[in-house]
């Protein structure tokens, strides 16, 4: 059974701190790993990673994938109160035919709270 | 237009009611998804439509009936629901999921908050 595990489950920091969120996975026929940010409603797409070692960056957020060790990290530097949210990691895999199901397996999420 | 829209935002229904949730996207995506999300839990996949055909049904009870009238629209018909079906129902879309390469990230709508009394 495909499994995605995130840690920590919750994290409380102060503005300006740097945080590292972890995501490990065990899936058959890995295709991609995605990070989402969820505030009140819909998850908002952050990054998609398919290759090891290539760091994705967007402002204060960055993410890297290690396909050998089966994990990814999401870094947020100089945190702001607006970064408070649930961060979801999801993995997409391929079916036996080598094409995507379109199915995402989500981790349980990390609840990040940033205090002023 | 890079948005997925869902209506209604909130829905309260009795166990004998019939209602429908609607989802629309105009990004030219050919895959659309229904997810169910309970409080403090990650989204759980219910259905996947690929090129307007149902490609995945995650053993969802028949009281949930999806429909994809065209490539931009996705409906979820609800009938005889139970109180435990109360949840946030999310719709998402992506480029063709049968692609082995290229970007396939899913974009989510704001969801419908469903309460079953």
Short mmCIF file of C-alpha atoms in Angstrom, two decimals:
data_model
loop_
_atom_site.label_atom_id
_atom_site.label_comp_id
_atom_site.label_asym_id
_atom_site.label_seq_id
_atom_site.Cartn_x
_atom_site.Cartn_y
_atom_site.Cartn_z
CA UNK A 1 0.00 0.00 0.00
CA UNK A 2 1.28 3.45 -0.92
CA UNK A 3 2.27 5.53 2.09
CA UNK A 4 3.27 9.17 2.63
CA UNK A 5 4.40 10.30 6.08
CA UNK A 6 5.01 13.89 7.10
CA UNK A 7 6.82 15.22 10.12
CA UNK A 8 6.45 17.02 12.37
CA UNK A 9 2.65 16.90 12.60
CA UNK A 10 2.63 20.40 14.06
CA UNK A 11 5.13 23.17 14.53
CA UNK A 12 4.96 26.51 16.34
CA UNK A 13 7.57 29.18 15.56
CA UNK A 14 8.03 32.92 15.72
CA UNK A 15 8.26 35.29 12.81
CA UNK A 16 11.69 35.27 11.25
CA UNK A 17 12.44 31.66 12.12
CA UNK A 18 13.41 29.10 9.48
CA UNK A 19 11.43 25.86 9.34
CA UNK A 20 12.03 22.52 7.66
CA UNK A 21 9.11 20.22 6.92
CA UNK A 22 9.72 16.58 6.08
CA UNK A 23 7.95 14.13 3.81
CA UNK A 24 8.92 10.48 3.32
CA UNK A 25 7.16 8.09 1.00
CA UNK A 26 6.83 4.48 -0.05
CA UNK A 27 4.99 4.16 -3.34
CA UNK A 28 5.21 1.88 -6.32
CA UNK A 29 6.26 3.47 -9.63
CA UNK A 30 6.91 6.98 -8.36
CA UNK A 31 6.18 9.80 -10.81
CA UNK A 32 6.23 13.05 -8.85
CA UNK A 33 6.01 14.61 -5.41
CA UNK A 34 3.93 17.71 -4.81
CA UNK A 35 3.71 20.24 -1.99
CA UNK A 36 0.53 22.15 -1.23
CA UNK A 37 -0.37 24.85 1.28
CA UNK A 38 -3.86 24.73 2.76
CA UNK A 39 -5.30 27.63 4.71
CA UNK A 40 -9.03 27.88 5.22
CA UNK A 41 -10.21 26.14 2.10
CA UNK A 42 -8.55 24.70 -0.98
CA UNK A 43 -4.98 23.40 -1.10
CA UNK A 44 -2.79 25.80 -3.10
CA UNK A 45 -0.09 24.27 -5.28
CA UNK A 46 3.49 25.12 -4.28
CA UNK A 47 5.96 22.78 -5.99
CA UNK A 48 6.17 19.64 -8.07
CA UNK A 49 9.40 17.64 -8.00
CA UNK A 50 10.26 14.75 -10.26
CA UNK A 51 14.06 14.55 -10.20
CA UNK A 52 16.44 14.11 -7.33
CA UNK A 53 18.74 16.86 -6.24
CA UNK A 54 17.08 19.70 -8.09
CA UNK A 55 15.97 22.35 -5.67
CA UNK A 56 12.83 24.26 -6.46
CA UNK A 57 12.61 27.82 -5.17
CA UNK A 58 9.89 30.40 -4.91
CA UNK A 59 10.77 33.39 -2.79
CA UNK A 60 11.29 32.21 0.78
CA UNK A 61 10.14 28.67 0.04
CA UNK A 62 12.33 25.94 -1.38
CA UNK A 63 12.07 22.20 -1.74
CA UNK A 64 14.32 19.31 -2.65
CA UNK A 65 13.68 15.66 -3.45
CA UNK A 66 15.88 12.65 -2.70
CA UNK A 67 14.60 9.74 -4.80
CA UNK A 68 17.21 7.35 -3.44
CA UNK A 69 16.26 7.91 0.20
CA UNK A 70 12.58 8.50 -0.68
CA UNK A 71 12.03 11.83 0.99
CA UNK A 72 11.52 15.50 0.36
CA UNK A 73 11.92 18.60 2.49
CA UNK A 74 10.19 21.95 2.30
CA UNK A 75 12.11 24.90 3.73
CA UNK A 76 10.60 28.22 4.65
CA UNK A 77 13.00 31.01 5.61
CA UNK A 78 12.17 34.24 7.43
CA UNK A 79 8.70 32.95 8.30
CA UNK A 80 5.74 35.34 8.43
CA UNK A 81 2.35 35.01 10.10
CA UNK A 82 0.88 34.53 6.64
CA UNK A 83 2.82 31.27 6.37
CA UNK A 84 0.56 29.75 9.04
CA UNK A 85 -1.24 26.90 7.32
CA UNK A 86 -1.32 23.15 6.83
CA UNK A 87 1.40 21.98 4.47
CA UNK A 88 0.50 18.86 2.53
CA UNK A 89 2.86 16.53 0.73
CA UNK A 90 1.43 14.26 -1.96
CA UNK A 91 2.92 11.63 -4.23
CA UNK A 92 1.73 10.66 -7.68
CA UNK A 93 2.55 7.24 -9.08
CA UNK A 94 2.32 5.46 -12.39
CA UNK A 95 0.21 2.45 -13.17
CA UNK A 96 1.56 -0.84 -14.51
CA UNK A 97 1.30 0.54 -18.03
CA UNK A 98 3.66 3.39 -17.20
CA UNK A 99 1.08 6.14 -17.33
CA UNK A 100 -0.30 8.17 -14.50
CA UNK A 101 -3.46 7.24 -12.69
CA UNK A 102 -3.83 10.88 -11.78
CA UNK A 103 -4.05 9.66 -8.20
CA UNK A 104 -2.37 11.57 -5.39
CA UNK A 105 -1.59 9.93 -2.08
CA UNK A 106 -1.44 12.64 0.60
CA UNK A 107 0.47 12.71 3.84
CA UNK A 108 -1.38 13.75 6.97
CA UNK A 109 -0.01 17.28 6.78
CA UNK A 110 2.10 19.53 8.99
CA UNK A 111 0.25 22.30 10.84
CA UNK A 112 2.54 25.33 10.92
CA UNK A 113 1.72 28.20 13.27
CA UNK A 114 3.82 31.36 13.07
CA UNK A 115 3.46 33.79 15.98
CA UNK A 116 4.25 37.50 15.59
CA UNK B 1 -8.13 31.67 -16.34
CA UNK B 2 -6.28 29.54 -13.80
CA UNK B 3 -9.17 28.93 -11.46
CA UNK B 4 -11.34 26.01 -10.46
CA UNK B 5 -14.74 27.15 -9.23
CA UNK B 6 -17.20 25.19 -7.12
CA UNK B 7 -20.81 25.80 -6.19
CA UNK B 8 -22.38 26.01 -3.73
CA UNK B 9 -19.88 27.10 -1.07
CA UNK B 10 -22.01 25.64 1.69
CA UNK B 11 -24.77 23.04 1.59
CA UNK B 12 -26.98 21.69 4.35
CA UNK B 13 -29.17 18.74 3.46
CA UNK B 14 -31.31 16.11 5.09
CA UNK B 15 -30.74 12.41 4.66
CA UNK B 16 -33.64 12.10 2.22
CA UNK B 17 -32.66 15.03 0.02
CA UNK B 18 -31.13 14.95 -3.45
CA UNK B 19 -28.60 17.64 -4.24
CA UNK B 20 -25.70 18.25 -6.61
CA UNK B 21 -22.28 19.82 -6.30
CA UNK B 22 -20.83 21.57 -9.32
CA UNK B 23 -17.27 22.21 -10.44
CA UNK B 24 -15.98 24.14 -13.44
CA UNK B 25 -12.56 24.87 -14.93
CA UNK B 26 -11.49 26.70 -18.09
CA UNK B 27 -7.82 25.81 -18.14
CA UNK B 28 -8.21 23.23 -20.88
CA UNK B 29 -7.48 20.45 -18.42
CA UNK B 30 -8.70 17.00 -19.42
CA UNK B 31 -8.65 15.38 -15.99
CA UNK B 32 -10.96 16.27 -13.12
CA UNK B 33 -11.18 14.90 -9.60
CA UNK B 34 -13.46 14.75 -6.58
CA UNK B 35 -11.94 14.60 -3.11
CA UNK B 36 -13.50 14.37 0.34
CA UNK B 37 -11.76 16.05 3.25
CA UNK B 38 -12.72 15.62 6.89
CA UNK B 39 -11.53 18.04 9.55
CA UNK B 40 -7.80 17.83 10.31
CA UNK B 41 -7.34 15.09 7.70
CA UNK B 42 -5.79 15.17 4.22
CA UNK B 43 -7.98 15.02 1.11
CA UNK B 44 -9.13 11.54 0.12
CA UNK B 45 -9.62 10.79 -3.55
CA UNK B 46 -13.13 9.74 -4.57
CA UNK B 47 -13.28 9.84 -8.37
CA UNK B 48 -11.07 10.64 -11.37
CA UNK B 49 -12.37 11.60 -14.80
CA UNK B 50 -9.97 11.47 -17.72
CA UNK B 51 -11.16 12.80 -21.08
CA UNK B 52 -14.71 12.88 -19.70
CA UNK B 53 -14.63 9.19 -18.81
CA UNK B 54 -14.59 7.81 -15.28
CA UNK B 55 -11.15 6.27 -14.79
CA UNK B 56 -10.98 5.79 -11.02
CA UNK B 57 -13.69 5.12 -8.47
CA UNK B 58 -12.12 4.65 -5.04
CA UNK B 59 -14.87 2.29 -3.84
CA UNK B 60 -17.17 5.20 -3.12
CA UNK B 61 -20.73 4.34 -1.95
CA UNK B 62 -23.38 4.61 -4.66
CA UNK B 63 -25.12 7.45 -2.83
CA UNK B 64 -22.40 9.59 -4.47
CA UNK B 65 -22.80 9.70 -8.25
CA UNK B 66 -20.32 11.65 -10.38
CA UNK B 67 -21.02 13.05 -13.81
CA UNK B 68 -18.80 14.79 -16.35
CA UNK B 69 -21.03 16.47 -18.96
CA UNK B 70 -18.07 17.98 -20.82
CA UNK B 71 -14.37 18.66 -20.39
CA UNK B 72 -14.99 21.80 -18.31
CA UNK B 73 -17.69 20.59 -15.94
CA UNK B 74 -17.86 18.02 -13.20
CA UNK B 75 -20.86 17.27 -11.02
CA UNK B 76 -21.34 15.17 -7.92
CA UNK B 77 -24.91 14.04 -7.34
CA UNK B 78 -25.84 13.28 -3.76
CA UNK B 79 -28.73 11.13 -2.58
CA UNK B 80 -29.63 9.54 0.75
CA UNK B 81 -26.46 10.71 2.45
CA UNK B 82 -25.53 9.94 6.04
CA UNK B 83 -24.36 12.40 8.71
CA UNK B 84 -20.87 10.92 8.48
CA UNK B 85 -20.72 12.18 4.88
CA UNK B 86 -20.48 15.72 6.22
CA UNK B 87 -17.13 17.07 5.00
CA UNK B 88 -15.42 19.52 2.67
CA UNK B 89 -15.76 18.29 -0.92
CA UNK B 90 -12.94 19.45 -3.15
CA UNK B 91 -12.79 19.42 -6.91
CA UNK B 92 -9.46 19.53 -8.74
CA UNK B 93 -8.26 19.50 -12.33
CA UNK B 94 -5.00 18.78 -14.12
CA UNK B 95 -3.59 18.21 -17.58
CA UNK B 96 -4.12 14.76 -19.07
CA UNK B 97 -3.23 12.26 -16.38
CA UNK B 98 -2.28 9.61 -18.88
CA UNK B 99 0.82 11.56 -19.81
CA UNK B 100 4.09 9.96 -18.75
CA UNK B 101 5.89 13.27 -18.80
CA UNK B 102 5.10 16.92 -18.48
CA UNK B 103 3.43 18.76 -15.68
CA UNK B 104 0.44 17.13 -14.08
CA UNK B 105 -0.09 19.08 -10.88
CA UNK B 106 -3.66 19.30 -9.67
CA UNK B 107 -5.32 22.65 -9.05
CA UNK B 108 -8.03 22.67 -6.42
CA UNK B 109 -11.27 24.58 -6.18
CA UNK B 110 -12.36 26.27 -2.91
CA UNK B 111 -14.58 23.36 -1.96
CA UNK B 112 -18.17 22.86 -0.86
CA UNK B 113 -18.74 22.53 2.87
CA UNK B 114 -21.45 19.86 3.17
CA UNK B 115 -23.46 19.22 6.31
CA UNK B 116 -25.86 16.26 6.42
CA UNK B 117 -28.48 16.44 9.15
#
